Amino acid sequence: MFKKLIGQRAFSTSFSWFLKASIEGNGKVVSVNEGSKDPLKFPGIWLRDNCQCEVCYSENAQSRRIDYSDFSFKVKAENVEITDKVLNVNWSDNHKSAYHIDWLTDRSFTKEKQEQYLNEFYRPPYQTWGKSKFKDVVKYFEFDEVIRDDKVLKEWIETLSTYGIALIRNTPKDKTVARTLANRIGFIRQTTYGEEYVVQAKPNATNQAYLSAKLQWHIDLPYYEYAPGVNLLHFYEQTKTKGGSNIIVDGFNIAERIKNQHPEDYQVLCEVVVDWNDITVEQDIPYHNIWRAPVINLDADGNCTRINFSIPQRDSHFNVDVDKVIRWYEAFGKFVNMVKEETMLFKVNEGDILTFSNVRLLHGREAYDDSDANVRYVVGAYMDWDIIYSKWRVLKNQLANRH
Ligand SMILES: [Zn+2]
């Protein structure tokens, strides 16, 4: 017996000979021991819920199909054993389940494994940057490489997700390149302003974006519950005069700075709900949008998910307790001061596409001189992060399988 084990160990990379399973906590936990490693603990109810048999799980749909009208929340493991790297469990509801050890390890409840999974498959973790780091952060991608090469497409998405900004250069002289780029990932996100929108000075414009005057920091459409995630701005023509530079600030960096330097103001900006609104007429259709949310929005882990910021699109209706108003302006004032300090000015070259996270980067534009001889013509299109992250995961799997 001893010889046989040694032999298996010598000729196989598998450690299945060393696997042991046991029941703990009165049937509520199944423990899997792999050699000398810390045992992996799996809650019994989670195992039962994730049974991989044909009745409980659809391989085709890759989703659970267990009938919850019959599901027992008091189910217990009654018997466990491991054979050929498969954990077999007999349950108190008379069901039997089998789980491959690789499947279990991949879903281990250890912090390490979970962080690895989330970083690899949820989203690339974001990195904040201040004005002084802008030069290191800004990366250029070649338009035809993004279109042609999946690896480059994936790198662009990762850069956009990590830093909130990336540039694409050497585009064809064509007003449809923003659409081509969006279609490379998925599809354009339509808004009140259509699919593609043109930013140029228009006589008698109602929206600040369509004037050649300065456009101060903002995110687009903060008055949408589902604000567009990413902005693709194709500089079809760029003004040749001194003005017209883009104004860019990493809003997540401001949130981080204010959290460190003024934690109480940070709290106020995370909690006080602001009314963002837009009343407009587009293509003869009237719109009236309102979304209520704080300036800094966090996920359940405390990471920034969205910044809301717009001076024109912040409503004079401020539906909070009156004693919170002055306090909010104090905190907002500190936020604005930091935004000023971190404001980066740079002029996008004609033909480039500036791509950035609309829910992270405050952006704007310096005034410029608009005349027949000096034109600025920008074609914009939005995309949703859901579609972008989805493409990123699909690409990751496809590229991994090719090797
Ligand atoms: Zn089952």
PDB file of C-alpha atoms in Angstrom, residues 181-360:
ATOM      1  CA  LEU A 181     -15.132  51.540 -32.074  1.00  0.00           C
ATOM      2  CA  ALA A 182     -18.316  51.043 -30.029  1.00  0.00           C
ATOM      3  CA  ASN A 183     -19.397  48.201 -32.328  1.00  0.00           C
ATOM      4  CA  ARG A 184     -16.018  46.533 -31.823  1.00  0.00           C
ATOM      5  CA  ILE A 185     -17.020  46.015 -28.189  1.00  0.00           C
ATOM      6  CA  GLY A 186     -20.796  45.837 -28.456  1.00  0.00           C
ATOM      7  CA  PHE A 187     -23.113  48.713 -29.184  1.00  0.00           C
ATOM      8  CA  ILE A 188     -23.704  52.390 -28.546  1.00  0.00           C
ATOM      9  CA  ARG A 189     -25.708  53.426 -25.519  1.00  0.00           C
ATOM     10  CA  GLN A 190     -28.531  55.668 -26.682  1.00  0.00           C
ATOM     11  CA  THR A 191     -29.543  58.685 -24.584  1.00  0.00           C
ATOM     12  CA  THR A 192     -31.793  61.726 -24.827  1.00  0.00           C
ATOM     13  CA  TYR A 193     -29.175  63.108 -27.209  1.00  0.00           C
ATOM     14  CA  GLY A 194     -29.377  60.212 -29.644  1.00  0.00           C
ATOM     15  CA  GLU A 195     -26.768  57.578 -30.464  1.00  0.00           C
ATOM     16  CA  GLU A 196     -23.898  59.583 -31.860  1.00  0.00           C
ATOM     17  CA  TYR A 197     -23.931  63.246 -30.966  1.00  0.00           C
ATOM     18  CA  VAL A 198     -21.941  66.071 -32.491  1.00  0.00           C
ATOM     19  CA  VAL A 199     -20.270  68.662 -30.266  1.00  0.00           C
ATOM     20  CA  GLN A 200     -19.684  71.863 -32.189  1.00  0.00           C
ATOM     21  CA  ALA A 201     -20.627  75.472 -31.633  1.00  0.00           C
ATOM     22  CA  LYS A 202     -24.232  75.976 -32.683  1.00  0.00           C
ATOM     23  CA  PRO A 203     -25.948  79.350 -32.912  1.00  0.00           C
ATOM     24  CA  ASN A 204     -28.556  79.853 -30.118  1.00  0.00           C
ATOM     25  CA  ALA A 205     -27.557  76.617 -28.407  1.00  0.00           C
ATOM     26  CA  THR A 206     -29.497  75.670 -25.265  1.00  0.00           C
ATOM     27  CA  ASN A 207     -26.934  73.181 -23.939  1.00  0.00           C
ATOM     28  CA  GLN A 208     -23.610  74.532 -22.663  1.00  0.00           C
ATOM     29  CA  ALA A 209     -21.759  71.844 -24.625  1.00  0.00           C
ATOM     30  CA  TYR A 210     -22.886  73.392 -27.883  1.00  0.00           C
ATOM     31  CA  LEU A 211     -21.349  76.787 -27.168  1.00  0.00           C
ATOM     32  CA  SER A 212     -17.702  77.654 -27.769  1.00  0.00           C
ATOM     33  CA  ALA A 213     -17.470  79.120 -24.256  1.00  0.00           C
ATOM     34  CA  LYS A 214     -15.697  77.299 -21.426  1.00  0.00           C
ATOM     35  CA  LEU A 215     -17.404  74.123 -20.287  1.00  0.00           C
ATOM     36  CA  GLN A 216     -16.627  73.555 -16.615  1.00  0.00           C
ATOM     37  CA  TRP A 217     -16.060  70.147 -14.948  1.00  0.00           C
ATOM     38  CA  HIS A 218     -18.965  67.751 -15.068  1.00  0.00           C
ATOM     39  CA  ILE A 219     -19.959  64.193 -15.743  1.00  0.00           C
ATOM     40  CA  ASP A 220     -22.508  63.669 -18.505  1.00  0.00           C
ATOM     41  CA  LEU A 221     -26.108  62.886 -17.607  1.00  0.00           C
ATOM     42  CA  PRO A 222     -25.833  62.733 -13.780  1.00  0.00           C
ATOM     43  CA  TYR A 223     -29.645  63.038 -13.909  1.00  0.00           C
ATOM     44  CA  TYR A 224     -29.889  59.436 -15.204  1.00  0.00           C
ATOM     45  CA  GLU A 225     -30.220  56.522 -12.794  1.00  0.00           C
ATOM     46  CA  TYR A 226     -28.193  54.591 -15.372  1.00  0.00           C
ATOM     47  CA  ALA A 227     -25.705  57.236 -16.439  1.00  0.00           C
ATOM     48  CA  PRO A 228     -23.667  56.182 -19.477  1.00  0.00           C
ATOM     49  CA  GLY A 229     -20.455  54.516 -18.309  1.00  0.00           C
ATOM     50  CA  VAL A 230     -17.991  55.489 -20.981  1.00  0.00           C
ATOM     51  CA  ASN A 231     -17.612  58.416 -23.333  1.00  0.00           C
ATOM     52  CA  LEU A 232     -15.963  58.027 -26.742  1.00  0.00           C
ATOM     53  CA  LEU A 233     -15.077  61.458 -28.141  1.00  0.00           C
ATOM     54  CA  HIS A 234     -13.715  61.466 -31.664  1.00  0.00           C
ATOM     55  CA  PHE A 235     -11.931  64.703 -32.522  1.00  0.00           C
ATOM     56  CA  TYR A 236     -12.842  64.791 -36.182  1.00  0.00           C
ATOM     57  CA  GLU A 237     -11.634  68.396 -36.312  1.00  0.00           C
ATOM     58  CA  GLN A 238      -9.719  70.166 -33.570  1.00  0.00           C
ATOM     59  CA  THR A 239      -9.477  73.927 -33.240  1.00  0.00           C
ATOM     60  CA  LYS A 240      -6.096  75.357 -34.217  1.00  0.00           C
ATOM     61  CA  THR A 241      -6.220  78.311 -31.841  1.00  0.00           C
ATOM     62  CA  LYS A 242      -4.902  78.314 -28.287  1.00  0.00           C
ATOM     63  CA  GLY A 243      -8.197  77.316 -26.622  1.00  0.00           C
ATOM     64  CA  GLY A 244     -10.278  74.180 -26.773  1.00  0.00           C
ATOM     65  CA  SER A 245      -8.149  72.058 -24.449  1.00  0.00           C
ATOM     66  CA  ASN A 246      -9.849  69.278 -22.546  1.00  0.00           C
ATOM     67  CA  ILE A 247     -10.227  69.555 -18.800  1.00  0.00           C
ATOM     68  CA  ILE A 248      -9.778  66.231 -17.001  1.00  0.00           C
ATOM     69  CA  VAL A 249      -9.823  65.283 -13.305  1.00  0.00           C
ATOM     70  CA  ASP A 250      -9.870  61.798 -11.755  1.00  0.00           C
ATOM     71  CA  GLY A 251     -12.952  62.025  -9.530  1.00  0.00           C
ATOM     72  CA  PHE A 252     -12.064  58.782  -7.712  1.00  0.00           C
ATOM     73  CA  ASN A 253      -8.749  60.385  -6.753  1.00  0.00           C
ATOM     74  CA  ILE A 254     -10.551  63.414  -5.331  1.00  0.00           C
ATOM     75  CA  ALA A 255     -12.822  61.065  -3.353  1.00  0.00           C
ATOM     76  CA  GLU A 256      -9.773  59.228  -1.994  1.00  0.00           C
ATOM     77  CA  ARG A 257      -7.971  62.462  -1.098  1.00  0.00           C
ATOM     78  CA  ILE A 258     -10.966  63.934   0.692  1.00  0.00           C
ATOM     79  CA  LYS A 259     -11.467  60.626   2.538  1.00  0.00           C
ATOM     80  CA  ASN A 260      -7.891  60.815   3.846  1.00  0.00           C
ATOM     81  CA  GLN A 261      -7.708  64.535   4.550  1.00  0.00           C
ATOM     82  CA  HIS A 262     -11.283  65.399   5.565  1.00  0.00           C
ATOM     83  CA  PRO A 263     -13.070  62.168   6.563  1.00  0.00           C
ATOM     84  CA  GLU A 264     -16.114  63.993   7.908  1.00  0.00           C
ATOM     85  CA  ASP A 265     -16.620  65.927   4.684  1.00  0.00           C
ATOM     86  CA  TYR A 266     -16.159  62.674   2.786  1.00  0.00           C
ATOM     87  CA  GLN A 267     -18.970  61.174   4.839  1.00  0.00           C
ATOM     88  CA  VAL A 268     -21.237  64.116   3.993  1.00  0.00           C
ATOM     89  CA  LEU A 269     -20.503  63.794   0.258  1.00  0.00           C
ATOM     90  CA  CYS A 270     -21.198  60.048   0.416  1.00  0.00           C
ATOM     91  CA  GLU A 271     -24.478  60.480   2.286  1.00  0.00           C
ATOM     92  CA  VAL A 272     -26.260  63.699   1.375  1.00  0.00           C
ATOM     93  CA  VAL A 273     -28.554  63.078  -1.558  1.00  0.00           C
ATOM     94  CA  VAL A 274     -28.451  65.723  -4.275  1.00  0.00           C
ATOM     95  CA  ASP A 275     -31.110  66.276  -6.959  1.00  0.00           C
ATOM     96  CA  TRP A 276     -29.638  66.180 -10.474  1.00  0.00           C
ATOM     97  CA  ASN A 277     -31.990  67.267 -13.221  1.00  0.00           C
ATOM     98  CA  ASP A 278     -32.340  68.094 -16.892  1.00  0.00           C
ATOM     99  CA  ILE A 279     -35.255  69.765 -18.627  1.00  0.00           C
ATOM    100  CA  THR A 280     -34.761  69.938 -22.346  1.00  0.00           C
ATOM    101  CA  VAL A 281     -36.204  69.506 -25.810  1.00  0.00           C
ATOM    102  CA  GLU A 282     -34.355  67.293 -28.291  1.00  0.00           C
ATOM    103  CA  GLN A 283     -35.629  66.693 -31.834  1.00  0.00           C
ATOM    104  CA  ASP A 284     -38.899  68.379 -30.775  1.00  0.00           C
ATOM    105  CA  ILE A 285     -39.396  65.874 -27.920  1.00  0.00           C
ATOM    106  CA  PRO A 286     -39.538  67.353 -24.408  1.00  0.00           C
ATOM    107  CA  TYR A 287     -37.661  65.583 -21.574  1.00  0.00           C
ATOM    108  CA  HIS A 288     -37.663  66.005 -17.818  1.00  0.00           C
ATOM    109  CA  ASN A 289     -35.070  63.851 -16.031  1.00  0.00           C
ATOM    110  CA  ILE A 290     -34.324  63.666 -12.315  1.00  0.00           C
ATOM    111  CA  TRP A 291     -31.974  61.378 -10.410  1.00  0.00           C
ATOM    112  CA  ARG A 292     -31.250  61.741  -6.704  1.00  0.00           C
ATOM    113  CA  ALA A 293     -27.875  60.554  -5.441  1.00  0.00           C
ATOM    114  CA  PRO A 294     -24.828  61.756  -3.500  1.00  0.00           C
ATOM    115  CA  VAL A 295     -21.724  63.245  -5.153  1.00  0.00           C
ATOM    116  CA  ILE A 296     -19.618  60.219  -4.117  1.00  0.00           C
ATOM    117  CA  ASN A 297     -21.222  56.799  -4.627  1.00  0.00           C
ATOM    118  CA  LEU A 298     -19.719  53.623  -3.162  1.00  0.00           C
ATOM    119  CA  ASP A 299     -20.267  49.914  -3.580  1.00  0.00           C
ATOM    120  CA  ALA A 300     -20.781  47.537  -0.642  1.00  0.00           C
ATOM    121  CA  ASP A 301     -16.974  47.197  -0.246  1.00  0.00           C
ATOM    122  CA  GLY A 302     -16.538  50.954   0.035  1.00  0.00           C
ATOM    123  CA  ASN A 303     -15.000  51.371  -3.423  1.00  0.00           C
ATOM    124  CA  CYS A 304     -16.067  54.312  -5.583  1.00  0.00           C
ATOM    125  CA  THR A 305     -18.539  53.360  -8.266  1.00  0.00           C
ATOM    126  CA  ARG A 306     -19.680  56.748  -9.478  1.00  0.00           C
ATOM    127  CA  ILE A 307     -19.127  60.444  -9.026  1.00  0.00           C
ATOM    128  CA  ASN A 308     -21.991  62.838  -9.712  1.00  0.00           C
ATOM    129  CA  PHE A 309     -20.943  66.329 -10.609  1.00  0.00           C
ATOM    130  CA  SER A 310     -22.488  69.026 -12.748  1.00  0.00           C
ATOM    131  CA  ILE A 311     -23.099  72.675 -11.973  1.00  0.00           C
ATOM    132  CA  PRO A 312     -25.850  73.340 -14.560  1.00  0.00           C
ATOM    133  CA  GLN A 313     -27.525  69.983 -14.002  1.00  0.00           C
ATOM    134  CA  ARG A 314     -27.799  70.283 -10.210  1.00  0.00           C
ATOM    135  CA  ASP A 315     -31.347  71.222  -9.257  1.00  0.00           C
ATOM    136  CA  SER A 316     -32.258  74.160  -7.014  1.00  0.00           C
ATOM    137  CA  HIS A 317     -34.686  71.725  -5.390  1.00  0.00           C
ATOM    138  CA  PHE A 318     -32.505  70.269  -2.640  1.00  0.00           C
ATOM    139  CA  ASN A 319     -34.648  67.743  -0.815  1.00  0.00           C
ATOM    140  CA  VAL A 320     -32.697  67.229   2.410  1.00  0.00           C
ATOM    141  CA  ASP A 321     -33.149  68.434   6.016  1.00  0.00           C
ATOM    142  CA  VAL A 322     -32.459  72.136   6.060  1.00  0.00           C
ATOM    143  CA  ASP A 323     -29.674  71.735   8.648  1.00  0.00           C
ATOM    144  CA  LYS A 324     -27.729  69.591   6.206  1.00  0.00           C
ATOM    145  CA  VAL A 325     -27.581  72.209   3.469  1.00  0.00           C
ATOM    146  CA  ILE A 326     -24.850  74.493   4.798  1.00  0.00           C
ATOM    147  CA  ARG A 327     -22.811  71.488   5.922  1.00  0.00           C
ATOM    148  CA  TRP A 328     -23.092  69.987   2.429  1.00  0.00           C
ATOM    149  CA  TYR A 329     -21.830  73.208   0.798  1.00  0.00           C
ATOM    150  CA  GLU A 330     -18.823  73.197   3.163  1.00  0.00           C
ATOM    151  CA  ALA A 331     -17.924  69.666   2.128  1.00  0.00           C
ATOM    152  CA  PHE A 332     -18.647  70.342  -1.536  1.00  0.00           C
ATOM    153  CA  GLY A 333     -16.419  73.433  -1.350  1.00  0.00           C
ATOM    154  CA  LYS A 334     -13.491  71.265  -0.232  1.00  0.00           C
ATOM    155  CA  PHE A 335     -14.237  68.833  -3.042  1.00  0.00           C
ATOM    156  CA  VAL A 336     -14.271  71.674  -5.598  1.00  0.00           C
ATOM    157  CA  ASN A 337     -10.972  73.069  -4.263  1.00  0.00           C
ATOM    158  CA  MET A 338      -9.300  69.706  -4.741  1.00  0.00           C
ATOM    159  CA  VAL A 339     -10.805  69.425  -8.209  1.00  0.00           C
ATOM    160  CA  LYS A 340      -9.219  72.798  -9.043  1.00  0.00           C
ATOM    161  CA  GLU A 341      -5.829  71.657  -7.740  1.00  0.00           C
ATOM    162  CA  GLU A 342      -5.964  68.430  -9.742  1.00  0.00           C
ATOM    163  CA  THR A 343      -7.324  69.867 -12.986  1.00  0.00           C
ATOM    164  CA  MET A 344      -5.332  68.620 -15.949  1.00  0.00           C
ATOM    165  CA  LEU A 345      -5.465  70.511 -19.241  1.00  0.00           C
ATOM    166  CA  PHE A 346      -4.474  68.794 -22.421  1.00  0.00           C
ATOM    167  CA  LYS A 347      -5.403  69.181 -26.029  1.00  0.00           C
ATOM    168  CA  VAL A 348      -6.476  66.082 -27.907  1.00  0.00           C
ATOM    169  CA  ASN A 349      -4.942  65.824 -31.382  1.00  0.00           C
ATOM    170  CA  GLU A 350      -7.155  65.941 -34.420  1.00  0.00           C
ATOM    171  CA  GLY A 351      -8.132  62.398 -35.390  1.00  0.00           C
ATOM    172  CA  ASP A 352      -7.709  60.956 -31.880  1.00  0.00           C
ATOM    173  CA  ILE A 353     -10.486  59.428 -29.830  1.00  0.00           C
ATOM    174  CA  LEU A 354     -10.522  60.356 -26.181  1.00  0.00           C
ATOM    175  CA  THR A 355     -12.122  57.478 -24.285  1.00  0.00           C
ATOM    176  CA  PHE A 356     -12.901  57.872 -20.599  1.00  0.00           C
ATOM    177  CA  SER A 357     -15.142  56.729 -17.780  1.00  0.00           C
ATOM    178  CA  ASN A 358     -18.040  59.147 -17.617  1.00  0.00           C
ATOM    179  CA  VAL A 359     -18.889  58.088 -14.060  1.00  0.00           C
ATOM    180  CA  ARG A 360     -15.360  58.712 -12.811  1.00  0.00           C
TER     181      ARG A 360
END
